[in-house]
Amino acid sequence: MQQLARAVALAFNQLPRPHRVMLGSLTVATLAVAVWRPYVYHPSDDPTPIVKHVELEKNELRTLIPEASEPLDQATPDDDIPQDEIDKDVPDETGTHDYVVSSGDTLSSVLNQYGIDMGEIAQLVKADKELRNLAIGQQLSWTLTDDGQLNRLTWEINRRETRTYDRTGNGFKMSSEMQKGEWVNKAMSGTVSGSFAASAQSAGLTSGETSAVIKAMQWQMDFRKLRKGDKFAVLMSREMLDGKREQSQLLGVRVRSSGKDYYAFRSEDGKFYDRNASGLARGFMRFPTVKQFRVSSNYNPRRVNPVTGRIAPHKGVDFAMPLGTPVLAVGDGEVVIAKRSGAAGNYVAIRHGRQYTTRYMHLKKLLVTPGQKVKRGDRIALSGNTGRSTGPHLHYEIWVNNQAVNPLTAKLPRSEGLTGKDRRDYLAQVREIQPQLTF
Ligand SMILES: [Zn+2]
């Protein structure tokens, strides 16, 4: 029987997906009939061997058609978020993920929300126990291998020291680099003509610095909407070593668009606030529905398809919910996709600022159109069971910097501002930097 099951599974792999789904359902039906008939038609027989037989069959079926009773979807497309001018102009160090440590973070809480498993995190800590002591404002960045494992992690402890952890055979190797350069402030300003990225570069900013400016301002303005003649000024802190620029940090930025000034300043915690120390991002809701529904399938970047044996990441979380449940935008943003698409069914994607995108799939009815601005809590669709889906559910994803993160644990943008001593320190810094932001 096992050999037969294996042969069936093998034959399965050779088939195109729609055929697999069809054949899978037929196999279930056929086997179910074959298994149950003797039980139904021969009630007087000794049932024990038959019951055993039934259980065996059921287990084998389960390996062929996993969780057939759960509302479940397969890997969904991830390549059709439209790029805009800024994405094309500012290469976004694709594949590298950046994170600024904030209060309450630990190495495992940070990395785990990006799907890096606890085993790898333990290996990192084995390489350097000090990784247990992350401090607010430090920067972590990392890259992953093709199959979603951690490849390299960089920890900027302070302006002087950076530690790097590289994957070796079965662990990580730590190396430390001390910076010896001088940090100097550099004010630059320019006028928009053509794209912002091109204008910033002619004003002397590197593409990394341009990208930092766009990120800092992402909740206040849409750089695609800048007009010719709009002005900008930045203050960068740059580390110079032997006359060469090593690295830089954005301290403050001012943009004047249509006669109105917008500001963002860097705080000690590595985040950007406005001139009054208020947070710039309006918070996100954790769930895209009014009430919280049962999770039927979790985010899993290394999910293995039991039939094909291939890695088929589940890039979001599935909530089982009745057909027609209102689906809400989790934050303010702009609809970038609202259409019917093969596997995803009816599908909406919303862009929030420049780093965040949320995606909602298998919808019954779309209530928004591409280009439409939405506010947190707006109804964008009714939930459904369209596309490659085996039951009514909502598949929900959050992407940060072009990477899918765990929607249940991801740190979401927050709206709180600074308070107390942090606020006083910040405002003192603003008083120092703002006069330097002249056009
Ligand atoms: Zn799903």
Coordinates of C-alpha atoms and ligand atoms in Angstrom, one line a residue:
M1 CA 0.0 0.0 0.0
Q2 CA 2.8 2.4 0.9
Q3 CA 4.5 1.7 -2.4
L4 CA 1.3 2.4 -4.2
A5 CA 0.9 5.7 -2.3
R6 CA 4.5 6.6 -3.2
A7 CA 3.9 5.8 -6.9
V8 CA 0.7 7.9 -6.8
A9 CA 2.6 10.8 -5.2
L10 CA 5.4 10.6 -7.8
A11 CA 2.9 10.5 -10.7
F12 CA 1.2 13.5 -9.0
N13 CA 4.4 15.6 -9.2
Q14 CA 4.6 15.2 -12.9
L15 CA 1.2 16.8 -13.5
P16 CA 0.4 20.4 -13.9
R17 CA -1.1 22.0 -10.8
P18 CA -4.8 22.2 -11.9
H19 CA -4.7 18.5 -12.8
R20 CA -3.2 17.7 -9.5
V21 CA -5.9 19.5 -7.6
M22 CA -8.6 17.7 -9.7
L23 CA -7.0 14.3 -9.5
G24 CA -6.4 14.8 -5.7
S25 CA -10.1 15.4 -5.1
L26 CA -11.0 12.4 -7.3
T27 CA -8.5 10.2 -5.4
V28 CA -10.0 11.3 -2.1
A29 CA -13.5 10.5 -3.3
T30 CA -12.6 7.2 -4.8
L31 CA -10.6 5.9 -1.9
A32 CA -13.2 7.2 0.6
V33 CA -15.8 5.2 -1.3
A34 CA -13.6 2.1 -1.5
V35 CA -12.7 2.3 2.2
W36 CA -16.1 3.0 3.5
R37 CA -18.2 0.6 1.4
P38 CA -17.2 -2.6 3.1
Y39 CA -17.9 -1.0 6.4
V40 CA -21.3 0.2 5.3
Y41 CA -22.3 -3.0 3.4
H42 CA -21.1 -5.6 5.9
P43 CA -22.1 -4.3 9.3
S44 CA -22.2 -7.8 10.7
D45 CA -18.5 -8.6 10.0
D46 CA -16.0 -8.3 12.7
P47 CA -15.2 -4.6 12.4
T48 CA -11.8 -4.6 14.0
P49 CA -9.6 -5.2 11.0
I50 CA -11.7 -2.9 8.9
V51 CA -11.3 -0.1 11.3
K52 CA -7.6 -0.5 11.3
H53 CA -7.6 -0.5 7.5
V54 CA -9.6 2.7 7.5
E55 CA -7.2 4.5 9.8
L56 CA -4.3 3.5 7.6
E57 CA -6.0 4.7 4.6
K58 CA -6.9 8.0 6.3
N59 CA -3.3 8.6 7.3
E60 CA -2.0 7.9 3.8
L61 CA -4.6 10.3 2.4
R62 CA -3.5 12.9 4.8
T63 CA 0.1 12.7 3.4
L64 CA -1.2 13.2 -0.1
I65 CA -3.8 15.9 0.6
P66 CA -2.6 17.8 3.6
E67 CA -5.1 19.3 6.0
A68 CA -7.8 18.7 3.4
S69 CA -10.5 19.9 5.8
E70 CA -8.8 23.2 6.6
P71 CA -9.3 26.3 4.5
L72 CA -5.9 26.3 2.9
D73 CA -4.1 28.0 0.1
Q74 CA -0.9 27.2 -1.8
A75 CA 2.0 29.5 -2.5
T76 CA 0.7 32.7 -3.8
P77 CA 2.3 35.0 -6.4
D78 CA 4.7 37.6 -5.1
D79 CA 6.0 39.2 -8.2
D80 CA 3.3 41.6 -9.2
I81 CA 3.6 44.6 -6.9
P82 CA 4.1 47.4 -9.4
Q83 CA 7.4 49.3 -9.0
D84 CA 7.3 53.0 -9.2
E85 CA 9.9 55.6 -10.3
I86 CA 11.5 55.8 -6.9
D87 CA 12.0 52.0 -6.7
K88 CA 13.7 52.1 -10.0
D89 CA 15.9 55.1 -9.3
V90 CA 17.0 54.2 -5.8
P91 CA 18.3 50.6 -5.7
D92 CA 17.0 49.3 -2.4
E93 CA 19.9 47.0 -1.5
T94 CA 17.6 44.2 -2.5
G95 CA 18.0 41.2 -0.3
T96 CA 19.4 43.1 2.7
H97 CA 17.1 43.7 5.6
D98 CA 17.6 46.6 8.1
Y99 CA 16.2 46.9 11.5
V100 CA 16.6 49.6 14.2
V101 CA 16.4 48.1 17.7
S102 CA 13.7 49.6 19.8
S103 CA 12.5 49.2 23.4
G104 CA 11.6 45.6 24.3
D105 CA 13.4 44.0 21.4
T106 CA 15.6 41.0 21.8
L107 CA 17.6 39.3 19.1
S108 CA 15.1 36.5 18.9
S109 CA 12.0 38.7 18.9
V110 CA 13.5 40.7 16.0
L111 CA 14.7 37.9 13.8
N112 CA 11.8 35.5 14.6
Q113 CA 9.2 37.9 13.1
Y114 CA 11.1 37.6 9.8
G115 CA 10.8 33.9 9.9
I116 CA 14.4 33.1 11.1
D117 CA 14.1 30.1 13.3
M118 CA 15.2 29.7 16.9
G119 CA 17.9 27.2 16.1
E120 CA 19.7 29.8 14.0
I121 CA 19.3 32.5 16.6
A122 CA 20.8 30.1 19.2
Q123 CA 23.8 29.5 16.9
L124 CA 24.3 33.3 16.6
V125 CA 24.3 33.7 20.4
K126 CA 26.7 30.8 20.6
A127 CA 29.1 32.7 18.4
D128 CA 28.7 35.9 20.5
K129 CA 26.9 36.0 23.8
E130 CA 26.8 39.8 23.7
L131 CA 24.1 39.6 21.1
R132 CA 21.8 39.1 24.1
N133 CA 22.4 42.7 25.0
L134 CA 21.0 44.7 22.1
A135 CA 20.5 48.4 22.9
I136 CA 17.9 50.8 21.6
G137 CA 19.0 52.6 18.4
Q138 CA 21.5 50.0 17.3
Q139 CA 21.1 48.8 13.8
L140 CA 20.9 45.2 12.6
S141 CA 21.0 44.1 9.0
W142 CA 21.0 40.7 7.5
T143 CA 20.8 38.7 4.3
L144 CA 19.2 35.3 3.7
T145 CA 20.1 32.3 1.6
D146 CA 17.9 31.2 -1.2
D147 CA 16.0 28.8 1.0
G148 CA 15.4 31.4 3.7
Q149 CA 18.2 30.7 6.1
L150 CA 20.3 33.4 7.7
N151 CA 23.4 34.0 5.7
R152 CA 25.0 37.0 7.3
L153 CA 24.1 39.3 10.2
T154 CA 25.7 42.7 10.8
W155 CA 25.3 44.4 14.2
E156 CA 26.3 48.1 14.4
I157 CA 27.0 48.4 18.1
N158 CA 27.9 52.1 17.9
R159 CA 29.6 54.4 15.5
R160 CA 33.0 52.8 16.3
E161 CA 32.3 49.1 16.3
T162 CA 30.5 46.8 13.8
R163 CA 30.3 43.0 14.2
T164 CA 29.6 40.6 11.4
Y165 CA 28.4 37.0 11.7
D166 CA 28.9 34.8 8.7
R167 CA 27.4 31.4 8.2
T168 CA 29.9 28.6 8.3
G169 CA 29.3 24.9 8.1
N170 CA 27.0 24.5 11.1
G171 CA 27.2 27.8 12.9
F172 CA 28.3 31.4 12.6
K173 CA 31.7 33.1 12.7
M174 CA 32.0 36.5 14.3
S175 CA 34.3 39.2 13.1
S176 CA 34.6 42.7 14.5
E177 CA 35.6 45.9 12.7
M178 CA 36.6 49.2 14.5
Q179 CA 36.0 52.4 12.6
K180 CA 38.8 54.9 12.9
G181 CA 37.5 57.7 10.8
E182 CA 36.3 61.2 11.7
W183 CA 32.6 62.0 11.7
V184 CA 31.9 65.3 10.0
N185 CA 28.6 67.0 9.3
K186 CA 27.7 67.9 5.7
A187 CA 24.8 70.1 4.8
M188 CA 23.5 69.7 1.2
S189 CA 20.5 71.3 -0.6
G190 CA 19.0 71.2 -4.0
T191 CA 16.0 71.9 -6.2
V192 CA 13.8 69.2 -7.7
S193 CA 14.1 68.9 -11.5
G194 CA 13.3 65.5 -12.9
S195 CA 13.1 62.7 -10.4
F196 CA 13.9 63.3 -6.8
A197 CA 16.7 60.6 -6.9
A198 CA 18.4 62.4 -9.8
S199 CA 18.0 65.8 -8.1
A200 CA 19.4 64.5 -4.8
Q201 CA 22.4 62.9 -6.5
S202 CA 23.2 66.1 -8.3
A203 CA 23.1 67.9 -4.9
G204 CA 25.8 65.4 -3.7
L205 CA 23.8 62.7 -1.9
T206 CA 24.8 59.0 -2.5
S207 CA 22.0 56.6 -3.4
G208 CA 22.1 55.2 0.1
E209 CA 21.7 58.7 1.5
T210 CA 18.8 59.4 -0.9
S211 CA 17.2 56.2 0.2
A212 CA 17.6 57.3 3.9
V213 CA 15.9 60.6 3.1
I214 CA 12.9 58.9 1.4
K215 CA 12.5 56.5 4.3
A216 CA 12.6 59.3 6.9
M217 CA 9.9 61.2 5.0
Q218 CA 7.8 58.3 3.9
W219 CA 4.8 59.0 6.2
Q220 CA 4.7 62.7 5.4
M221 CA 5.1 62.9 1.7
D222 CA 5.0 61.0 -1.6
F223 CA 8.2 61.7 -3.4
R224 CA 6.6 60.9 -6.7
K225 CA 4.4 63.9 -6.3
L226 CA 7.2 66.4 -5.9
R227 CA 7.1 69.1 -8.6
K228 CA 9.8 70.9 -10.5
G229 CA 11.1 73.7 -8.3
D230 CA 10.3 72.0 -5.0
K231 CA 13.3 72.3 -2.6
F232 CA 15.1 70.1 -0.2
A233 CA 17.9 70.4 2.4
V234 CA 19.6 67.6 4.4
L235 CA 22.2 67.4 7.1
M236 CA 24.3 64.2 6.9
S237 CA 26.9 63.0 9.4
R238 CA 29.6 61.3 7.4
E239 CA 32.5 59.2 8.5
M240 CA 35.7 60.1 6.6
L241 CA 38.8 57.9 6.7
D242 CA 41.9 58.9 4.7
G243 CA 39.7 61.4 2.8
K244 CA 37.3 58.6 1.8
R245 CA 33.7 58.4 2.9
E246 CA 33.1 55.3 4.9
Q247 CA 29.5 55.5 6.0
S248 CA 26.9 58.2 6.8
Q249 CA 23.8 58.9 8.9
L250 CA 21.0 61.2 8.1
L251 CA 20.5 63.8 10.9
G252 CA 17.7 66.0 9.5
V253 CA 15.8 66.7 6.4
R254 CA 13.5 69.5 5.2
V255 CA 11.5 69.4 2.0
R256 CA 9.5 72.4 0.7
S257 CA 6.7 71.3 -1.6
S258 CA 4.0 73.7 -3.0
G259 CA 5.2 76.3 -0.5
K260 CA 4.8 74.0 2.6
D261 CA 7.7 72.8 4.7
Y262 CA 8.1 69.2 5.9
Y263 CA 10.7 68.1 8.4
A264 CA 12.1 64.9 9.9
F265 CA 14.9 64.6 12.5
R266 CA 16.8 61.6 13.7
S267 CA 16.5 60.8 17.4
E268 CA 18.9 58.8 19.6
D269 CA 16.7 55.8 19.2
G270 CA 17.4 55.7 15.5
K271 CA 13.9 56.7 14.4
F272 CA 12.6 59.9 12.8
Y273 CA 10.2 62.4 14.4
D274 CA 8.8 65.7 13.4
R275 CA 9.8 69.1 14.8
N276 CA 7.6 68.6 17.9
A277 CA 8.9 65.1 18.7
S278 CA 5.7 63.5 17.5
G279 CA 5.8 60.2 15.7
L280 CA 5.4 60.3 12.0
A281 CA 3.7 57.0 11.2
R282 CA 0.1 56.5 12.1
G283 CA -0.2 53.2 13.8
F284 CA -1.4 50.0 12.1
M285 CA -4.1 47.6 13.2
R286 CA -2.9 44.1 14.0
F287 CA -5.8 42.4 12.3
P288 CA -7.5 43.3 9.0
T289 CA -11.0 42.6 10.4
V290 CA -13.2 44.1 13.1
K291 CA -13.0 41.0 15.2
Q292 CA -10.2 38.5 15.4
F293 CA -10.7 35.2 13.6
R294 CA -9.1 31.8 14.1
V295 CA -5.7 31.3 12.4
S296 CA -6.1 28.3 10.1
S297 CA -2.5 28.4 8.7
N298 CA 0.5 30.3 10.0
Y299 CA 3.2 32.3 8.3
N300 CA 6.0 29.8 7.4
P301 CA 8.8 30.8 5.1
R302 CA 10.1 27.3 5.0
R303 CA 6.9 25.4 4.6
V304 CA 7.5 22.2 2.6
N305 CA 4.7 21.1 0.3
P306 CA 4.2 17.5 1.4
V307 CA 3.2 16.3 -2.1
T308 CA 6.0 17.8 -4.1
G309 CA 8.6 18.0 -1.3
R310 CA 9.6 21.4 -2.5
I311 CA 9.8 24.5 -0.4
A312 CA 6.5 26.4 -0.9
P313 CA 6.7 29.3 1.6
H314 CA 3.5 30.5 3.2
K315 CA 4.1 34.2 3.1
G316 CA 1.1 35.3 5.1
V317 CA -1.4 34.1 7.7
D318 CA -4.8 32.5 6.9
F319 CA -7.8 33.5 9.0
A320 CA -10.8 31.2 8.7
M321 CA -13.9 33.5 8.4
P322 CA -17.4 33.3 6.9
L323 CA -17.8 34.4 3.3
G324 CA -18.5 38.1 3.0
T325 CA -16.8 39.3 6.1
P326 CA -15.6 42.9 5.7
V327 CA -11.9 43.2 5.2
L328 CA -10.3 46.4 6.4
A329 CA -7.1 48.3 5.4
V330 CA -4.8 47.9 8.4
G331 CA -3.2 51.4 7.9
D332 CA -3.4 54.5 5.8
G333 CA -2.1 54.0 2.3
E334 CA -2.7 53.7 -1.4
V335 CA -4.2 50.8 -3.2
V336 CA -1.7 49.5 -5.7
I337 CA -3.5 46.3 -6.8
A338 CA -7.2 45.4 -6.9
K339 CA -7.9 42.7 -9.4
R340 CA -8.6 39.1 -10.1
S341 CA -5.4 37.1 -10.3
G342 CA -5.0 33.3 -10.8
A343 CA -4.0 31.7 -7.5
A344 CA -4.6 34.7 -5.3
G345 CA -8.2 35.0 -6.5
N346 CA -9.6 38.5 -6.0
Y347 CA -6.8 40.3 -4.5
V348 CA -5.9 43.7 -3.0
A349 CA -2.4 45.2 -2.2
I350 CA -2.0 48.4 -0.3
R351 CA 1.2 50.4 0.0
H352 CA 1.8 52.2 3.2
G353 CA 4.6 54.8 3.2
R354 CA 7.6 53.4 1.3
Q355 CA 8.5 50.4 3.3
Y356 CA 5.3 48.6 4.0
T357 CA 2.9 46.7 1.8
T358 CA -0.1 44.7 2.9
R359 CA -1.9 42.1 0.7
Y360 CA -5.3 40.5 1.0
M361 CA -6.3 37.4 -1.0
H362 CA -9.1 35.0 -2.0
L363 CA -11.6 37.8 -1.7
K364 CA -15.2 37.6 -2.8
K365 CA -15.8 41.2 -3.7
L366 CA -13.4 44.1 -4.2
L367 CA -14.5 47.5 -2.8
V368 CA -11.5 49.6 -3.9
T369 CA -9.7 50.4 -7.2
P370 CA -6.0 50.9 -7.9
G371 CA -4.7 54.4 -7.1
Q372 CA -7.4 54.9 -4.5
K373 CA -6.2 56.4 -1.1
V374 CA -7.5 54.5 1.9
K375 CA -7.5 55.2 5.6
R376 CA -6.9 52.8 8.4
G377 CA -10.1 50.8 9.1
D378 CA -11.6 51.5 5.6
R379 CA -13.5 48.5 4.1
I380 CA -11.5 47.4 1.1
A381 CA -13.3 44.1 0.3
L382 CA -15.5 41.2 1.4
S383 CA -13.7 38.0 2.2
G384 CA -14.2 34.9 0.0
N385 CA -12.9 31.7 -1.3
T386 CA -11.6 32.6 -4.8
G387 CA -8.4 31.5 -6.5
R388 CA -6.5 28.5 -5.2
S389 CA -8.3 28.1 -1.9
T390 CA -10.0 25.1 -0.3
G391 CA -12.4 27.0 2.0
P392 CA -13.6 30.4 3.0
H393 CA -10.6 32.3 4.5
L394 CA -8.6 35.5 4.2
H395 CA -4.9 35.2 3.3
Y396 CA -3.1 38.3 4.7
E397 CA 0.5 39.3 4.2
I398 CA 2.7 42.2 5.4
W399 CA 5.8 43.0 3.5
V400 CA 8.6 45.2 4.9
N401 CA 11.3 46.4 2.5
N402 CA 10.3 43.8 -0.1
Q403 CA 10.3 40.9 2.4
A404 CA 7.3 39.1 3.8
V405 CA 7.2 39.1 7.6
N406 CA 5.0 37.3 10.1
P407 CA 1.8 39.4 10.4
L408 CA 1.1 38.2 13.9
T409 CA 4.4 39.2 15.4
A410 CA 5.9 41.9 13.1
K411 CA 6.7 45.2 14.7
L412 CA 4.2 47.6 13.1
P413 CA 4.6 51.3 12.6
R414 CA 3.6 53.2 15.7
S415 CA 2.4 56.7 16.2
E416 CA 3.7 57.5 19.6
G417 CA 6.1 60.4 20.0
L418 CA 8.9 61.0 22.4
T419 CA 8.3 61.9 26.0
G420 CA 10.3 63.1 29.1
K421 CA 14.1 63.3 28.8
D422 CA 14.1 61.7 25.3
R423 CA 11.9 64.5 24.1
R424 CA 13.9 67.3 25.7
D425 CA 17.2 65.8 24.2
Y426 CA 15.5 65.5 20.9
L427 CA 14.2 69.1 20.8
A428 CA 17.6 70.4 21.8
Q429 CA 19.0 68.6 18.7
V430 CA 16.2 70.0 16.5
R431 CA 17.1 73.5 17.6
E432 CA 20.7 72.8 16.5
I433 CA 20.0 71.1 13.2
Q434 CA 17.0 73.0 11.9
P435 CA 18.9 76.3 11.2
Q436 CA 21.4 74.3 9.1
L437 CA 18.6 73.1 6.7
T438 CA 18.6 76.1 4.4
F439 CA 18.0 76.0 0.6
Ligands
ZN1 ZN -2.6 31.6 3.0

